Amino acid sequence: MKKMEFVFLLIFFPVTLSVKHSLKFFLTASSGVKNFPDYLAVGLVDEVLILYWDSIRRKTEAKEDWSQKVLDNDPQLLELYTQECLLSQYKYTAKIEILKKQLNQTGDVHIFQLMFGCEWDDENGEKNGFVQYGYDGEDFIAFDLKTLTWIAPKPEAVITKHKRDRDRPNNERWKYFLTEHCPTLVKTYLDYGKSSLLRTELPSVSLLQKTPSSPVSCFATGFYPDRAEIFWRKDGEELHENVELGEILPNHDGSFQMSVDLNLSSVTPEDWRRYECVFHLSVVKDEIITKLDKAVIKSNCVPPSEFPAGPVIGGVGGLLLLLAVCITGVFIWRRRNNGFKPANCFRLIIH
């Protein structure tokens, strides 16, 4: 079960460069998926997994010591989480059957998801929230907090939109939760978990290159929080061409990593000294600057005679096993750019 929780966290891990603190919930109901719970829910504060619930264990579990203290000191909150998960399990599994009929679908495997939460800026007090439903990996319907109406990106969801638009009391309840109750919970969790959530860790930064003709990757790992940026610049000016920025990804220890590649195919060796990689953590004033220098570039280019065949064979076997797990869980979709997008199996395996 521990492996399943970790897989779920990596797939659903939404990343953001915002300076806001957040509380987000991800609820997933499924049908026809073997060896996986029919219903699963997680809660995250600032992208840290704090709560877990599934239809097999049917128990609200805190995933951090400080999030457990929140529940210990507020039994009503624990009861609220438990009851909401129990109700949602039956409501959303039934919703799948309704949508199958509404959309004239056949087949057994279907996924229904709800993602909701809020963000709170501790500098200016700004609050915002979102509610979004997905079905079979695609956007289905979303809540517009400003107008208290629903947005239907697909014609099949228009019926649901009109029904929800007419339910004004429920829309008002969503508004209250997103703008009042949820931000209050964010502050509570931040207070209990400040030694972890509000810590600052600077990364180690390396220059990596697969082969002499490959792009040079500026790789930063071990930083916290995830509100950071990394980029290449030339003569003090940020570059936007011949660069490829990677995503911010989680490490196993709770810190983060990210990288940015620079294509040097048209750069002469004499001009290398004009380039540098810059990493900046939002909560720290100073930048970490790494000059482009061939002497410090690390390469994983190994001559065939030195290639360790034994570990590679074992590694391939492990990757095939993880790929099987990933294929089994490929129905899970994650939130990206306010929408649903297929989980990347290979990124999951690597990271």
Short mmCIF file of C-alpha atoms in Angstrom, two decimals:
data_model
loop_
_atom_site.label_atom_id
_atom_site.label_comp_id
_atom_site.label_asym_id
_atom_site.label_seq_id
_atom_site.Cartn_x
_atom_site.Cartn_y
_atom_site.Cartn_z
CA MET A 1 0.00 0.00 0.00
CA LYS A 2 2.93 2.36 0.66
CA LYS A 3 4.03 2.01 -2.96
CA MET A 4 0.51 2.80 -4.18
CA GLU A 5 0.39 6.00 -2.10
CA PHE A 6 3.77 7.12 -3.46
CA VAL A 7 2.73 6.42 -7.06
CA PHE A 8 -0.48 8.39 -6.54
CA LEU A 9 1.42 11.34 -5.06
CA LEU A 10 3.90 11.52 -7.92
CA ILE A 11 1.19 11.36 -10.59
CA PHE A 12 -0.95 13.99 -9.00
CA PHE A 13 1.85 16.26 -8.00
CA PRO A 14 0.86 19.67 -9.26
CA VAL A 15 3.67 22.21 -9.49
CA THR A 16 3.47 25.96 -9.20
CA LEU A 17 5.74 28.98 -9.11
CA SER A 18 3.21 30.96 -7.13
CA VAL A 19 4.18 32.58 -3.83
CA LYS A 20 0.85 31.48 -2.36
CA HIS A 21 0.34 28.74 0.22
CA SER A 22 -2.19 26.13 -0.77
CA LEU A 23 -4.49 23.35 0.42
CA LYS A 24 -5.69 20.96 -2.28
CA PHE A 25 -7.82 17.82 -2.31
CA PHE A 26 -7.89 15.17 -5.03
CA LEU A 27 -10.76 12.65 -5.07
CA THR A 28 -10.84 9.75 -7.53
CA ALA A 29 -13.62 7.20 -8.08
CA SER A 30 -13.11 4.36 -10.53
CA SER A 31 -14.89 1.35 -11.95
CA GLY A 32 -13.46 -1.72 -13.60
CA VAL A 33 -9.88 -1.17 -12.38
CA LYS A 34 -8.43 -4.31 -10.88
CA ASN A 35 -6.31 -4.30 -7.73
CA PHE A 36 -6.97 -0.65 -6.99
CA PRO A 37 -9.41 1.06 -4.59
CA ASP A 38 -12.78 2.10 -6.03
CA TYR A 39 -12.32 5.43 -4.30
CA LEU A 40 -9.23 7.29 -3.15
CA ALA A 41 -8.69 10.78 -1.71
CA VAL A 42 -5.61 12.76 -0.72
CA GLY A 43 -5.00 16.20 0.73
CA LEU A 44 -1.88 18.32 0.20
CA VAL A 45 -0.59 21.49 1.84
CA ASP A 46 1.97 23.35 -0.27
CA GLU A 47 2.21 20.15 -2.36
CA VAL A 48 3.08 18.03 0.70
CA LEU A 49 0.89 14.96 1.20
CA ILE A 50 -0.87 15.30 4.56
CA LEU A 51 -4.04 13.15 4.32
CA TYR A 52 -4.91 9.83 2.71
CA TRP A 53 -8.16 7.83 2.50
CA ASP A 54 -9.23 4.89 0.35
CA SER A 55 -12.20 2.58 0.07
CA ILE A 56 -10.21 -0.43 1.27
CA ARG A 57 -8.96 0.92 4.59
CA ARG A 58 -11.85 3.40 5.01
CA LYS A 59 -9.84 5.46 7.46
CA THR A 60 -8.51 9.02 7.41
CA GLU A 61 -4.74 8.81 7.78
CA ALA A 62 -2.42 11.72 8.49
CA LYS A 63 0.85 11.45 6.55
CA GLU A 64 2.89 13.93 8.60
CA ASP A 65 3.36 14.12 12.36
CA TRP A 66 2.21 17.73 12.38
CA SER A 67 -0.89 16.99 10.30
CA GLN A 68 -1.75 14.23 12.78
CA LYS A 69 -1.56 16.81 15.58
CA VAL A 70 -4.09 18.96 13.74
CA LEU A 71 -6.54 16.03 13.74
CA ASP A 72 -5.75 15.14 17.36
CA ASN A 73 -6.55 18.67 18.47
CA ASP A 74 -9.66 18.95 16.30
CA PRO A 75 -11.68 15.69 16.39
CA GLN A 76 -14.53 17.40 14.53
CA LEU A 77 -12.23 18.00 11.56
CA LEU A 78 -11.24 14.33 11.55
CA GLU A 79 -14.90 13.33 11.63
CA LEU A 80 -15.67 15.79 8.82
CA TYR A 81 -12.95 14.32 6.59
CA THR A 82 -14.11 10.77 7.28
CA GLN A 83 -17.79 11.47 6.64
CA GLU A 84 -17.07 13.44 3.47
CA CYS A 85 -14.96 10.60 2.11
CA LEU A 86 -17.63 8.02 2.90
CA LEU A 87 -20.35 10.10 1.23
CA SER A 88 -18.18 10.97 -1.76
CA GLN A 89 -17.29 7.34 -2.33
CA TYR A 90 -20.90 6.37 -2.94
CA LYS A 91 -21.83 9.61 -4.68
CA TYR A 92 -19.02 9.56 -7.23
CA THR A 93 -19.06 5.85 -7.98
CA ALA A 94 -22.77 6.29 -8.72
CA LYS A 95 -21.92 9.34 -10.84
CA ILE A 96 -19.84 7.11 -13.11
CA GLU A 97 -22.90 4.97 -13.88
CA ILE A 98 -24.97 8.08 -14.59
CA LEU A 99 -22.37 9.46 -16.98
CA LYS A 100 -22.01 6.12 -18.76
CA LYS A 101 -25.70 6.19 -19.56
CA GLN A 102 -25.71 9.90 -20.37
CA LEU A 103 -22.78 9.49 -22.79
CA ASN A 104 -23.93 6.11 -24.17
CA GLN A 105 -20.68 4.49 -23.13
CA THR A 106 -19.72 0.85 -22.99
CA GLY A 107 -16.78 -0.81 -21.34
CA ASP A 108 -15.89 -1.29 -17.71
CA VAL A 109 -12.97 1.05 -16.96
CA HIS A 110 -14.01 4.63 -16.18
CA ILE A 111 -12.61 7.34 -13.89
CA PHE A 112 -14.36 10.26 -12.20
CA GLN A 113 -12.32 12.92 -10.41
CA LEU A 114 -12.84 16.00 -8.30
CA MET A 115 -10.05 18.47 -7.57
CA PHE A 116 -10.66 21.43 -5.30
CA GLY A 117 -8.75 23.70 -3.00
CA CYS A 118 -7.56 27.20 -2.26
CA GLU A 119 -4.50 29.42 -2.22
CA TRP A 120 -3.65 32.09 0.33
CA ASP A 121 -0.96 34.75 0.00
CA ASP A 122 0.59 35.46 3.39
CA GLU A 123 1.93 38.81 2.16
CA ASN A 124 -1.22 40.54 0.89
CA GLY A 125 -3.92 38.18 2.19
CA GLU A 126 -5.23 37.42 -1.31
CA LYS A 127 -7.41 34.28 -1.46
CA ASN A 128 -8.48 32.19 -4.40
CA GLY A 129 -9.96 28.76 -4.99
CA PHE A 130 -10.86 26.21 -7.62
CA VAL A 131 -13.25 23.30 -8.14
CA GLN A 132 -12.85 21.08 -11.16
CA TYR A 133 -14.33 17.77 -12.22
CA GLY A 134 -12.82 15.37 -14.72
CA TYR A 135 -14.11 12.25 -16.39
CA ASP A 136 -11.95 9.63 -18.10
CA GLY A 137 -8.96 11.95 -18.07
CA GLU A 138 -10.61 15.01 -19.60
CA ASP A 139 -12.02 18.25 -18.20
CA PHE A 140 -15.73 17.88 -17.53
CA ILE A 141 -16.93 20.91 -15.58
CA ALA A 142 -15.35 23.67 -13.47
CA PHE A 143 -16.55 26.28 -10.99
CA ASP A 144 -16.20 30.00 -11.71
CA LEU A 145 -15.71 31.55 -8.28
CA LYS A 146 -16.27 35.11 -9.55
CA THR A 147 -19.69 34.48 -11.10
CA LEU A 148 -20.71 31.47 -8.96
CA THR A 149 -21.54 29.59 -12.15
CA TRP A 150 -20.12 26.52 -13.84
CA ILE A 151 -18.07 26.20 -17.02
CA ALA A 152 -18.71 23.28 -19.38
CA PRO A 153 -15.77 22.74 -21.79
CA LYS A 154 -17.58 19.89 -23.54
CA PRO A 155 -21.14 19.76 -24.96
CA GLU A 156 -21.79 16.62 -22.91
CA ALA A 157 -21.39 18.63 -19.71
CA VAL A 158 -23.88 21.40 -20.56
CA ILE A 159 -26.76 19.54 -18.89
CA THR A 160 -24.74 19.28 -15.68
CA LYS A 161 -23.74 22.94 -15.93
CA HIS A 162 -27.34 24.18 -16.12
CA LYS A 163 -28.34 21.97 -13.22
CA ARG A 164 -25.52 23.28 -11.05
CA ASP A 165 -26.07 26.90 -12.07
CA ARG A 166 -29.61 26.67 -10.72
CA ASP A 167 -28.42 25.33 -7.36
CA ARG A 168 -27.45 28.71 -5.94
CA PRO A 169 -27.24 27.58 -2.29
CA ASN A 170 -24.68 24.92 -3.18
CA ASN A 171 -22.65 27.45 -5.16
CA GLU A 172 -22.67 29.79 -2.18
CA ARG A 173 -21.42 26.94 -0.01
CA TRP A 174 -18.55 26.38 -2.42
CA LYS A 175 -17.72 30.08 -2.27
CA TYR A 176 -17.66 30.06 1.53
CA PHE A 177 -15.44 26.98 1.66
CA LEU A 178 -12.98 28.27 -0.94
CA THR A 179 -12.66 31.81 0.39
CA GLU A 180 -13.16 31.38 4.15
CA HIS A 181 -12.93 27.87 5.55
CA CYS A 182 -10.17 26.57 3.28
CA PRO A 183 -7.78 29.53 3.83
CA THR A 184 -8.32 29.14 7.58
CA LEU A 185 -7.29 25.49 7.29
CA VAL A 186 -4.21 26.54 5.32
CA LYS A 187 -3.16 28.86 8.15
CA THR A 188 -3.76 26.11 10.72
CA TYR A 189 -1.63 23.60 8.87
CA LEU A 190 1.11 26.17 8.31
CA ASP A 191 1.16 26.92 12.02
CA TYR A 192 1.51 23.24 12.96
CA GLY A 193 3.91 22.37 10.18
CA LYS A 194 5.97 25.55 9.94
CA SER A 195 9.24 23.81 10.83
CA SER A 196 8.78 21.70 7.71
CA LEU A 197 6.63 23.76 5.36
CA LEU A 198 8.34 27.09 5.93
CA ARG A 199 11.91 25.80 5.91
CA THR A 200 14.41 27.03 3.34
CA GLU A 201 16.93 24.74 1.65
CA LEU A 202 19.27 25.81 -1.11
CA PRO A 203 20.15 23.32 -3.85
CA SER A 204 23.32 21.88 -5.22
CA VAL A 205 23.70 23.01 -8.84
CA SER A 206 25.57 20.99 -11.47
CA LEU A 207 26.22 21.21 -15.18
CA LEU A 208 25.49 17.92 -16.96
CA GLN A 209 26.00 16.76 -20.53
CA LYS A 210 25.25 13.33 -21.99
CA THR A 211 27.65 13.59 -24.92
CA PRO A 212 29.95 16.36 -26.24
CA SER A 213 27.29 17.28 -28.81
CA SER A 214 24.33 17.21 -26.40
CA PRO A 215 22.80 20.30 -24.77
CA VAL A 216 24.29 21.30 -21.43
CA SER A 217 21.79 20.84 -18.61
CA CYS A 218 21.92 23.06 -15.53
CA PHE A 219 20.52 20.80 -12.82
CA ALA A 220 19.46 22.02 -9.35
CA THR A 221 18.37 19.53 -6.71
CA GLY A 222 17.62 19.54 -2.99
CA PHE A 223 15.86 22.92 -2.77
CA TYR A 224 12.77 23.82 -0.75
CA PRO A 225 10.18 25.25 -1.19
CA ASP A 226 9.27 24.66 -4.84
CA ARG A 227 8.83 28.37 -5.55
CA ALA A 228 11.94 28.73 -7.64
CA GLU A 229 13.19 29.57 -11.11
CA ILE A 230 16.19 28.53 -13.15
CA PHE A 231 17.40 29.96 -16.45
CA TRP A 232 20.39 30.58 -18.69
CA ARG A 233 21.65 34.04 -19.51
CA LYS A 234 24.23 35.50 -21.84
CA ASP A 235 26.08 38.73 -21.08
CA GLY A 236 23.64 39.28 -18.21
CA GLU A 237 20.51 38.89 -20.38
CA GLU A 238 18.10 35.98 -19.89
CA LEU A 239 17.94 33.61 -22.85
CA HIS A 240 14.67 32.47 -24.39
CA GLU A 241 16.00 30.75 -27.51
CA ASN A 242 17.90 27.45 -27.65
CA VAL A 243 16.84 26.67 -24.09
CA GLU A 244 14.41 24.09 -22.75
CA LEU A 245 13.05 24.42 -19.22
CA GLY A 246 12.08 21.28 -17.33
CA GLU A 247 9.38 20.90 -14.70
CA ILE A 248 9.85 21.18 -10.97
CA LEU A 249 9.80 17.62 -9.67
CA PRO A 250 9.75 16.14 -6.15
CA ASN A 251 12.65 14.26 -4.61
CA HIS A 252 12.12 11.34 -2.25
CA ASP A 253 13.16 13.43 0.77
CA GLY A 254 10.52 16.12 0.19
CA SER A 255 12.84 18.57 -1.54
CA PHE A 256 12.62 19.46 -5.24
CA GLN A 257 14.66 19.38 -8.43
CA MET A 258 14.55 21.18 -11.76
CA SER A 259 16.74 21.74 -14.78
CA VAL A 260 17.15 23.90 -17.88
CA ASP A 261 18.97 22.81 -21.04
CA LEU A 262 21.10 25.01 -23.27
CA ASN A 263 21.79 24.07 -26.89
CA LEU A 264 25.38 25.06 -27.70
CA SER A 265 25.50 23.78 -31.26
CA SER A 266 25.88 27.30 -32.66
CA VAL A 267 28.10 28.65 -29.86
CA THR A 268 31.85 28.84 -30.38
CA PRO A 269 34.15 27.69 -27.54
CA GLU A 270 35.42 31.25 -27.19
CA ASP A 271 31.89 32.45 -26.34
CA TRP A 272 31.22 29.92 -23.58
CA ARG A 273 32.48 32.35 -20.94
CA ARG A 274 29.58 34.68 -21.78
CA TYR A 275 27.01 32.15 -20.53
CA GLU A 276 25.89 31.35 -17.01
CA CYS A 277 23.09 29.45 -15.30
CA VAL A 278 21.04 31.26 -12.67
CA PHE A 279 18.97 29.65 -9.92
CA HIS A 280 16.74 31.74 -7.68
CA LEU A 281 14.65 30.60 -4.72
CA SER A 282 11.76 32.96 -4.13
CA VAL A 283 12.29 33.18 -0.36
CA VAL A 284 16.01 34.01 -0.72
CA LYS A 285 17.35 37.28 -2.08
CA ASP A 286 20.62 36.06 -3.58
CA GLU A 287 20.99 34.04 -6.77
CA ILE A 288 23.14 30.96 -7.31
CA ILE A 289 25.20 31.58 -10.46
CA THR A 290 27.09 28.82 -12.26
CA LYS A 291 29.43 29.84 -15.07
CA LEU A 292 29.47 27.73 -18.23
CA ASP A 293 32.84 26.01 -17.98
CA LYS A 294 33.80 22.80 -19.75
CA ALA A 295 36.00 21.86 -16.81
CA VAL A 296 33.06 21.58 -14.40
CA ILE A 297 30.63 19.79 -16.71
CA LYS A 298 29.80 16.24 -15.61
CA SER A 299 29.13 13.67 -18.32
CA ASN A 300 27.57 10.23 -18.25
CA CYS A 301 29.22 9.20 -21.50
CA VAL A 302 30.89 5.84 -20.72
CA PRO A 303 33.00 3.78 -23.18
CA PRO A 304 31.28 0.47 -24.14
CA SER A 305 34.05 -1.58 -22.53
CA GLU A 306 33.40 0.13 -19.18
CA PHE A 307 29.63 -0.17 -19.33
CA PRO A 308 28.39 -2.13 -16.26
CA ALA A 309 26.26 -4.84 -17.92
CA GLY A 310 25.13 -6.57 -14.72
CA PRO A 311 23.54 -3.54 -13.01
CA VAL A 312 21.95 -2.48 -16.28
CA ILE A 313 20.26 -5.85 -16.77
CA GLY A 314 18.93 -5.68 -13.23
CA GLY A 315 17.86 -2.09 -13.78
CA VAL A 316 15.98 -2.99 -16.94
CA GLY A 317 14.14 -5.70 -15.06
CA GLY A 318 13.16 -3.20 -12.40
CA LEU A 319 11.99 -0.69 -14.98
CA LEU A 320 9.84 -3.33 -16.67
CA LEU A 321 8.23 -4.12 -13.34
CA LEU A 322 7.56 -0.45 -12.63
CA LEU A 323 6.23 -0.01 -16.15
CA ALA A 324 3.71 -2.74 -15.46
CA VAL A 325 2.62 -0.87 -12.34
CA CYS A 326 2.40 2.33 -14.33
CA ILE A 327 0.28 0.73 -17.06
CA THR A 328 -2.07 -0.55 -14.37
CA GLY A 329 -2.38 2.97 -12.98
CA VAL A 330 -2.37 4.88 -16.26
CA PHE A 331 -6.01 5.75 -15.76
CA ILE A 332 -4.96 8.27 -13.11
CA TRP A 333 -4.74 11.77 -14.46
CA ARG A 334 -3.11 14.82 -12.94
CA ARG A 335 -3.92 18.50 -12.88
CA ARG A 336 -1.78 20.64 -15.17
CA ASN A 337 -2.50 24.21 -16.20
CA ASN A 338 -5.97 24.03 -14.64
CA GLY A 339 -6.84 20.95 -16.66
CA PHE A 340 -6.53 17.19 -16.76
CA LYS A 341 -3.63 15.58 -18.58
CA PRO A 342 -2.45 11.96 -18.86
CA ALA A 343 0.17 10.97 -16.32
CA ASN A 344 3.62 10.47 -17.78
CA CYS A 345 4.62 6.85 -17.10
CA PHE A 346 8.27 7.31 -17.91
CA ARG A 347 8.66 10.39 -15.72
CA LEU A 348 7.07 8.38 -12.92
CA ILE A 349 9.56 5.55 -13.41
CA ILE A 350 12.59 7.79 -13.52
CA HIS A 351 11.71 10.06 -10.64
#
